[in-house]
Coordinates of C-alpha atoms in Angstrom, one line a residue:
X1 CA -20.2 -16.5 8.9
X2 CA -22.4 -14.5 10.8
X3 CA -23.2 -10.5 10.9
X4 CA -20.0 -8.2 11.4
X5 CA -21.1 -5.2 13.4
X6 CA -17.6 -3.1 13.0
X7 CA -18.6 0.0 14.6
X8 CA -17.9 -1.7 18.8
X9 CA -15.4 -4.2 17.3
X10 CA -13.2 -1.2 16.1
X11 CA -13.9 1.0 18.8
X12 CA -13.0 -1.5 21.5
X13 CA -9.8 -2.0 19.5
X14 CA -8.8 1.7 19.8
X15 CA -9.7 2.1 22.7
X16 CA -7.7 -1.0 24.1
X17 CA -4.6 0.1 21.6
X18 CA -4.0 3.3 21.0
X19 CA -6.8 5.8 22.7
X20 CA -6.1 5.0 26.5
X21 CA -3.0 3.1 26.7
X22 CA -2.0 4.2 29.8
X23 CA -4.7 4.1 31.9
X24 CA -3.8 0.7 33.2
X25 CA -2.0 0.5 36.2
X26 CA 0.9 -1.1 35.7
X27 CA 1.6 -2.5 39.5
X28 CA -2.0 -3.9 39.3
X29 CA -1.8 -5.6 36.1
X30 CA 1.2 -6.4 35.1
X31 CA 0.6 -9.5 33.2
X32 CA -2.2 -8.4 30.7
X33 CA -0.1 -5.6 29.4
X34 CA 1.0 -6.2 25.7
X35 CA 3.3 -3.7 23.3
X36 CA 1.4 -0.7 21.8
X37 CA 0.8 -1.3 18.3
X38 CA -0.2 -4.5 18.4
X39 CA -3.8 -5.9 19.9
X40 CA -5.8 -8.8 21.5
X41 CA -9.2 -9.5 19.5
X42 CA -12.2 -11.1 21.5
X43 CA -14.4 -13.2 19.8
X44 CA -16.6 -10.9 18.4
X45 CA -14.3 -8.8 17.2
X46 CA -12.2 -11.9 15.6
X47 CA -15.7 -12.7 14.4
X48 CA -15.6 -9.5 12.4
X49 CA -12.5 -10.4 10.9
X50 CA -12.9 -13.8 9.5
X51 CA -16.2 -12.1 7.9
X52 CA -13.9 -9.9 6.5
X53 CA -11.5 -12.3 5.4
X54 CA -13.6 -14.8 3.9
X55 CA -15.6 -11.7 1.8
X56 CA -12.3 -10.7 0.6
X57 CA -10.7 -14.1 -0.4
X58 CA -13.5 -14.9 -1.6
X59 CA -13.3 -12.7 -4.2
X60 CA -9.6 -13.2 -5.3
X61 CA -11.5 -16.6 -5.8
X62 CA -13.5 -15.7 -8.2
X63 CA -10.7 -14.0 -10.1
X64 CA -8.8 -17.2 -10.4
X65 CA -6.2 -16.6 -7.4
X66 CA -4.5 -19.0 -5.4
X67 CA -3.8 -19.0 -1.3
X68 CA -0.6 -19.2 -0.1
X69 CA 0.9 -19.0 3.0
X70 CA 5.0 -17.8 3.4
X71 CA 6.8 -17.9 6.4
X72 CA 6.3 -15.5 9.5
X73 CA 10.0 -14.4 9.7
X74 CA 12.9 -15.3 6.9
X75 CA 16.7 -14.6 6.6
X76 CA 17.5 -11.1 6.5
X77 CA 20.1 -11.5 4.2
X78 CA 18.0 -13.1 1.6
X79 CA 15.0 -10.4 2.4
X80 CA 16.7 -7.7 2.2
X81 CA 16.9 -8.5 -1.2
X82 CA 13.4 -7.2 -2.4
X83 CA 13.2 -4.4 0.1
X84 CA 14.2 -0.8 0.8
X85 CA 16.2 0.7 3.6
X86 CA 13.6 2.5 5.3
X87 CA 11.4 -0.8 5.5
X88 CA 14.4 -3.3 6.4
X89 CA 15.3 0.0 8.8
X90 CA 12.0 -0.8 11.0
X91 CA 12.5 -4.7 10.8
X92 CA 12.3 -6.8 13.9
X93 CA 15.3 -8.4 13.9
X94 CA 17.0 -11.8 15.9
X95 CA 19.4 -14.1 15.8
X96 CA 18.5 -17.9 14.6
X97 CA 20.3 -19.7 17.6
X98 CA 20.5 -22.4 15.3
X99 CA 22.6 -20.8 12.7
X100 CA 23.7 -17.4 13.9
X101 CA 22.3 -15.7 11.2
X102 CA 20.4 -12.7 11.6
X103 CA 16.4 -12.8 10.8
X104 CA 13.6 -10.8 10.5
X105 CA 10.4 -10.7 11.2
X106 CA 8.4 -10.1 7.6
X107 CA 7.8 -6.4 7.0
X108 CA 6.0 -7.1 3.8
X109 CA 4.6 -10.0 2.1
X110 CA 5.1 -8.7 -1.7
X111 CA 9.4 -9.7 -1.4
X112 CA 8.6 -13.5 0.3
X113 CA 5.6 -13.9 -2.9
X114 CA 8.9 -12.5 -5.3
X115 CA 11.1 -15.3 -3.9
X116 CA 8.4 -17.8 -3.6
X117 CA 7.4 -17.2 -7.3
X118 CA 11.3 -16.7 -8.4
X119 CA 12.5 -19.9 -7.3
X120 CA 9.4 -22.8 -5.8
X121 CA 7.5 -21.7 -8.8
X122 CA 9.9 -20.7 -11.3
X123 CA 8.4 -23.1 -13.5
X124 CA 4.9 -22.8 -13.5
X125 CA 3.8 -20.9 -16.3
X126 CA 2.7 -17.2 -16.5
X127 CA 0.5 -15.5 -15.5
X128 CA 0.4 -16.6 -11.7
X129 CA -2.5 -15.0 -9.7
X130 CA -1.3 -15.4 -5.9
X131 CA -3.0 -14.3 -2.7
X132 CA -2.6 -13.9 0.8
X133 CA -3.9 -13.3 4.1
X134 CA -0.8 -12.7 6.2
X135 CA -0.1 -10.1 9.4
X136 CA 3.1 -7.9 8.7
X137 CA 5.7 -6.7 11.6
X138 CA 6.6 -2.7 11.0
X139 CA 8.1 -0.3 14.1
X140 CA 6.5 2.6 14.5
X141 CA 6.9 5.6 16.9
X142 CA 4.3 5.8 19.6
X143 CA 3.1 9.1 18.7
X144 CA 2.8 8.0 15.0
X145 CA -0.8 6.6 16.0
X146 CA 0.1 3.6 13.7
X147 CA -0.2 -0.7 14.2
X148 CA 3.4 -2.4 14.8
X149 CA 1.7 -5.6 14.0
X150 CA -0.7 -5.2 10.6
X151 CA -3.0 -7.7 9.1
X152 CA -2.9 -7.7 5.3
X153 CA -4.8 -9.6 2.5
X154 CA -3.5 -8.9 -0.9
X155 CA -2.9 -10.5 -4.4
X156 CA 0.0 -10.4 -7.0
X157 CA 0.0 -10.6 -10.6
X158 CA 3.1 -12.2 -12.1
X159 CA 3.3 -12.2 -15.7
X160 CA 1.5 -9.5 -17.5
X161 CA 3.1 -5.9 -18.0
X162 CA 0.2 -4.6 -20.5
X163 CA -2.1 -2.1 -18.8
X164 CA -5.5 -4.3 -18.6
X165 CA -3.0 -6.4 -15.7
X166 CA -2.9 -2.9 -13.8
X167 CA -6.5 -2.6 -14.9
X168 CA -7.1 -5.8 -13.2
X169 CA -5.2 -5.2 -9.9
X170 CA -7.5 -2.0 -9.4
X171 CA -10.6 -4.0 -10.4
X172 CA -10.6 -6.3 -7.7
X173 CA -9.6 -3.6 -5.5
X174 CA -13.0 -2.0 -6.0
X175 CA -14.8 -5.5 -6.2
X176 CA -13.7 -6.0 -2.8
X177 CA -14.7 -2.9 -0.9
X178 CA -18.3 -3.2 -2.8
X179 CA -18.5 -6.7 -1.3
X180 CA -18.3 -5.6 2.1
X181 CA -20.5 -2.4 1.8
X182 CA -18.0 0.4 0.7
X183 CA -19.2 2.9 -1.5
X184 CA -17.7 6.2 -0.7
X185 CA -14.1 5.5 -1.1
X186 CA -12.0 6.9 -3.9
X187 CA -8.4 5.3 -5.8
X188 CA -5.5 7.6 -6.3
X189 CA -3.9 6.3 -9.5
X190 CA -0.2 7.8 -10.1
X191 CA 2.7 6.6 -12.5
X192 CA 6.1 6.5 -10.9
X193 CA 7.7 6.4 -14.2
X194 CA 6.5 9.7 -15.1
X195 CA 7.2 10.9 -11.7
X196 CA 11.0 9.3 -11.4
X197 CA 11.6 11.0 -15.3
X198 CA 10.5 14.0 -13.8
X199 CA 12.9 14.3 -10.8
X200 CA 15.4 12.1 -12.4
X201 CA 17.7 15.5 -12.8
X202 CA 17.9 15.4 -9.1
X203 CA 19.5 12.0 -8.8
X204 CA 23.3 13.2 -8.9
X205 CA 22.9 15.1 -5.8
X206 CA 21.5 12.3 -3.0
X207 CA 20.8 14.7 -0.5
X208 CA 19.0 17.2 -2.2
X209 CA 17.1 14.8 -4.1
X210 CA 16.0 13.4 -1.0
X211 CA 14.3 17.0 -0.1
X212 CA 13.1 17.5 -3.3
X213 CA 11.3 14.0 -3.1
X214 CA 9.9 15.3 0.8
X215 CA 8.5 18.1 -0.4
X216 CA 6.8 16.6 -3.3
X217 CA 5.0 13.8 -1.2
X218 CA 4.2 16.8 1.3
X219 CA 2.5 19.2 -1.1
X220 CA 5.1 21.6 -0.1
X221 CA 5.9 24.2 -2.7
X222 CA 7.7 27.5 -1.0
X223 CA 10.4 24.7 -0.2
X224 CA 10.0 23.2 -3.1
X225 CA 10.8 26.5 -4.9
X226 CA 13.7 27.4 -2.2
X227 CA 15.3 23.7 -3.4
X228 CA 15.1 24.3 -7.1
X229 CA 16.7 27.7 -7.1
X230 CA 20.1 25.8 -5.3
X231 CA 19.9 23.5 -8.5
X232 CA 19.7 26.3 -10.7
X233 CA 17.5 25.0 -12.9
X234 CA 16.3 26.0 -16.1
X235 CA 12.6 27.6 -16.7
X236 CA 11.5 24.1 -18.1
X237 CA 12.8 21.9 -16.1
X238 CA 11.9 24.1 -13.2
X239 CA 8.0 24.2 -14.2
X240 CA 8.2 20.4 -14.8
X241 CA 8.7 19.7 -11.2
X242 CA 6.4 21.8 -9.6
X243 CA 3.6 20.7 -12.0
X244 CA 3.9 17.8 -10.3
X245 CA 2.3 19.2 -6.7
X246 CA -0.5 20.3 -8.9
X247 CA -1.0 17.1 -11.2
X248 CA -3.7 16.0 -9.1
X249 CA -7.5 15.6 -10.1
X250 CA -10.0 14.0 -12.6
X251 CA -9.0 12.5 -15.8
X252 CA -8.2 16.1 -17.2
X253 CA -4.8 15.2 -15.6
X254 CA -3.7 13.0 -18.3
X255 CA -4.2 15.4 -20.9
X256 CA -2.1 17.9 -19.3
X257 CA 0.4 15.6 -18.3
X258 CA 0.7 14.4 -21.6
X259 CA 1.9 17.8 -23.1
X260 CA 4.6 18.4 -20.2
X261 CA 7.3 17.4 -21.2
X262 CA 9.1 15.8 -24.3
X263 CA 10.7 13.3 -22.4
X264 CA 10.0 10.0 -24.6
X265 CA 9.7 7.8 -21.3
X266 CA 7.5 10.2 -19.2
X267 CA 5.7 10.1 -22.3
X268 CA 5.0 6.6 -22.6
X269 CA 4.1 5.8 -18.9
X270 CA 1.3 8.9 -19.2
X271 CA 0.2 6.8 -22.3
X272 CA 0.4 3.5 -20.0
X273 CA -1.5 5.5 -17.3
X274 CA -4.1 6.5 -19.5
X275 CA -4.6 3.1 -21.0
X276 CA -5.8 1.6 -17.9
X277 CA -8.0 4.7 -16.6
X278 CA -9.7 3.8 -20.3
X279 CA -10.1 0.2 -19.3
X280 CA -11.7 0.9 -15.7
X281 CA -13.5 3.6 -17.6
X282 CA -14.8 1.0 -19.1
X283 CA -15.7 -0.7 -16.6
X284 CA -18.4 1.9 -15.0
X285 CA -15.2 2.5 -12.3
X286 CA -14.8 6.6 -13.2
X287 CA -16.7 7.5 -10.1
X288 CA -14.0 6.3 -7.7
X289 CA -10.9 7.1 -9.7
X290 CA -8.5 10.6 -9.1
X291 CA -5.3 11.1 -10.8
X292 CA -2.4 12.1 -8.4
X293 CA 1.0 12.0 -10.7
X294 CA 3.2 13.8 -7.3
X295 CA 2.5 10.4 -5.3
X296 CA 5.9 10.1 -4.6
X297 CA 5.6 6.4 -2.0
X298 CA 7.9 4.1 -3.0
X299 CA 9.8 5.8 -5.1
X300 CA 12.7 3.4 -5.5
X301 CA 10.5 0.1 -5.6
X302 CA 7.9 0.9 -8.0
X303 CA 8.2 0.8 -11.6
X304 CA 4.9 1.8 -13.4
X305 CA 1.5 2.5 -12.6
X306 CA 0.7 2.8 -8.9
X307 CA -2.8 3.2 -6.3
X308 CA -3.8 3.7 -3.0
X309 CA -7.5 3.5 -1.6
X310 CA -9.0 6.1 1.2
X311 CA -12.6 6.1 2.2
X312 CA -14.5 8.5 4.5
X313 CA -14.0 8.6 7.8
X314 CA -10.2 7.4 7.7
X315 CA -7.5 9.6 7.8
X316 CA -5.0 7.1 6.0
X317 CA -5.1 5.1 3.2
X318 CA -7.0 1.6 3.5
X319 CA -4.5 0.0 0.9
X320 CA -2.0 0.2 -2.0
X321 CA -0.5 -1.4 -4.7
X322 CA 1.2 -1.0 -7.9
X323 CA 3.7 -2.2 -10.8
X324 CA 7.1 -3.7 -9.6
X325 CA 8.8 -5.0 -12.4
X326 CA 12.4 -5.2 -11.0
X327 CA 11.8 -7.2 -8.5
X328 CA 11.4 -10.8 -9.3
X329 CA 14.9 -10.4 -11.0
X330 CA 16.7 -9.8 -7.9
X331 CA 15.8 -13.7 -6.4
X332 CA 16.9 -15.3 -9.8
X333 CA 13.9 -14.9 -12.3
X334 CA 13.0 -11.6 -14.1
X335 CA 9.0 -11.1 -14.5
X336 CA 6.8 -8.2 -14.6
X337 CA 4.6 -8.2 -11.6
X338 CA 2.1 -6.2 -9.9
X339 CA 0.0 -6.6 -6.8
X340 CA -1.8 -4.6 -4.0
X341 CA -2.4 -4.8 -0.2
X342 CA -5.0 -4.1 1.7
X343 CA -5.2 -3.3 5.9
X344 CA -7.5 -5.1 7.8
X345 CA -7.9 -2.7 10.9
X346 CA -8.1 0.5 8.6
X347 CA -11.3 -1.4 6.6
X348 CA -12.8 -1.9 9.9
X349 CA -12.3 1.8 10.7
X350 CA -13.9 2.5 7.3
X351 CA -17.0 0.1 8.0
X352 CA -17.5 1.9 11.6
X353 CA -17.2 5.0 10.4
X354 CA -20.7 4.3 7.7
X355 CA -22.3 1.9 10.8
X356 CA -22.2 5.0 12.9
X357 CA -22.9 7.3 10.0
X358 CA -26.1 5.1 9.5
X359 CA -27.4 5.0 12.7
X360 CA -27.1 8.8 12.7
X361 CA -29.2 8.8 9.5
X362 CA -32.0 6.7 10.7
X363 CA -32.6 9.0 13.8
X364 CA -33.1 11.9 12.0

């Protein structure tokens, strides 16, 4: 496939999307301007990312998972069946001027793999093991620094609910970075049925629930305190939120979470959690592994254990995943599931960030 050399690939791609987008003149060149958040890759840099592609499929290969491809844009009425608001919120939408009927450009590929596995291959027997390499269609603010258009490859599990399924799901997350040269990146592993027992007392009161649930993805505990006292809360329930900013760290976290709170359901997803930390333990995969039990994304989607990926040199997260059990059951066909994502663009960032890091090694 040839040698990737990310470090000008991703550069150029900044540069030409989000560092100096407007320093074009627009009377001058009108015609090669394209949206922000989206970008035009050259051949070497599309070079880079069939390298990238192929070391990724490859592996979901040797796990035993099959390609497909779904559609670019779907129905939103049929969508918006596997999604949440704030996703369906920044859809691209159109009218079919066939039909009438509004569509939407995918936001996520996880929903179309639900319907696809819920009704094409509702008879195929469990587990499936599907993959994808598809590019996703979000809005984003300008100032948010983030793509419109993102290029994922990512893999769902459709079957299994035990924990060495989630075992397996963060497995091939970390054989995947490793294939393409990753070693300093880290997985945040939460449990969003611990977390949803947790603020379930909030649930009755949307609005305030919805601050609570801000304040917990932020870290942000004087508000978080100010918001508890409205509620008027007891001293246990009180101290069971707020342990939740602080629930964050090696596999110590478990074992403190474990003795929170008598709640029999927070108490069997820490159990779940701690099953498949045991398994990647296991594995020889404790050195990349934290425990963050406040991670708080996708709080209404996600059923069970959940992940996210950051390496050096990237402020955001290169990828996530997690247990959706719900899901399948809203297209026809209940099955525990589970899958993952990853972002193209933000692995580049990753690999230019240790080129560079390299090169500054080898001159000293």
């Amino acid at each position: 496939m040839g040698l990737c050399h990310p470090l000008p690939v991703f550069i150029s791609f900044l540069s030409k999307t989000f560092l100096f987008p407007g320093t074009m003149n627009l009377s001058d060149k009108p015609k090669t301007m394209i949206p922000k958040g989206v970008a035009t890759f050259l051949p070497e840099e599309t070079l880079c990312r069939r390298k990238i592609e192929h070391d990724l499929l490859s592996v979901f290969e040797r796990w035993h998972y099959q390609e497909l491809t779904p559609p670019i844009f779907e129905y939103l009425d049929v969508f918006s069946l596997g999604v949440g608001e704030e996703i369906l919120d920044n859809a691209y939408k159109f009218v079919d001027r066939a039909t009438g009927r509004i569509m939407v450009l995918r936001p996520d590929v996880t929903p179309q793999i639900a319907r696809i596995a819920s009704t094409l291959l509702a008879d195929e027997p469990r587990p499936l093991r599907l993959c994808y390499s598809a590019n996703v269609f979000r809005h984003q603010e300008e100032h948010a620094g983030r793509e419109r258009e993102v290029f994922q490859i990512g893999g769902e599990l459709i079957g299994p609910s035990d924990a060495k399924a989630d075992a397996e799901m963060i497995s091939l997350t970390i054989e995947m970075l490793q294939s393409l040269g990753l070693k300093n990146f880290r997985i945040t592993l939460g449990q969003m049925a611990f977390t949803q027992g947790i603020l379930s007392r909030f649930k009755t009161d949307p609005a305030l629930f919805k601050k609570v649930l801000s304040c917990v993805a932020k870290k942000e505990a004087s508000q978080l305190e100010t918001l508890l006292r409205q509620k008027a809360l007891d001293d246990t329930s009180r101290r069971e939120v707020l342990s939740l900013l602080d629930l964050f760290g090696g596999e110590e976290v478990l074992a403190r979470a474990a003795v929170l709170t008598d709640d029999s359901v927070c108490r069997s997803a820490i159990e779940g959690l701690q099953s498949v930390y045991g398994i990647l333990k296991a594995a020889g995969y404790q050195e990349y592994l934290l425990i963050d039990l406040g991670e708080v994304r996708g709080f209404d989607y996600y059923t069970g254990t959940i992940f996210e990926i950051f390496s050096e040199g990237v402020g955001i997260e290169l990828g996530g995943g997690g247990r959706y059990d719900h899901l399948l059951e809203k297209f026809g066909t209940a099955s525990p599931s589970t899958g993952f994502a990853l972002y193209i663009e933000r692995i580049q960032a990753a690999l230019a960030w240790v080129s560079a890091q390299s090169k500054v090694t080898s001159r000293k």
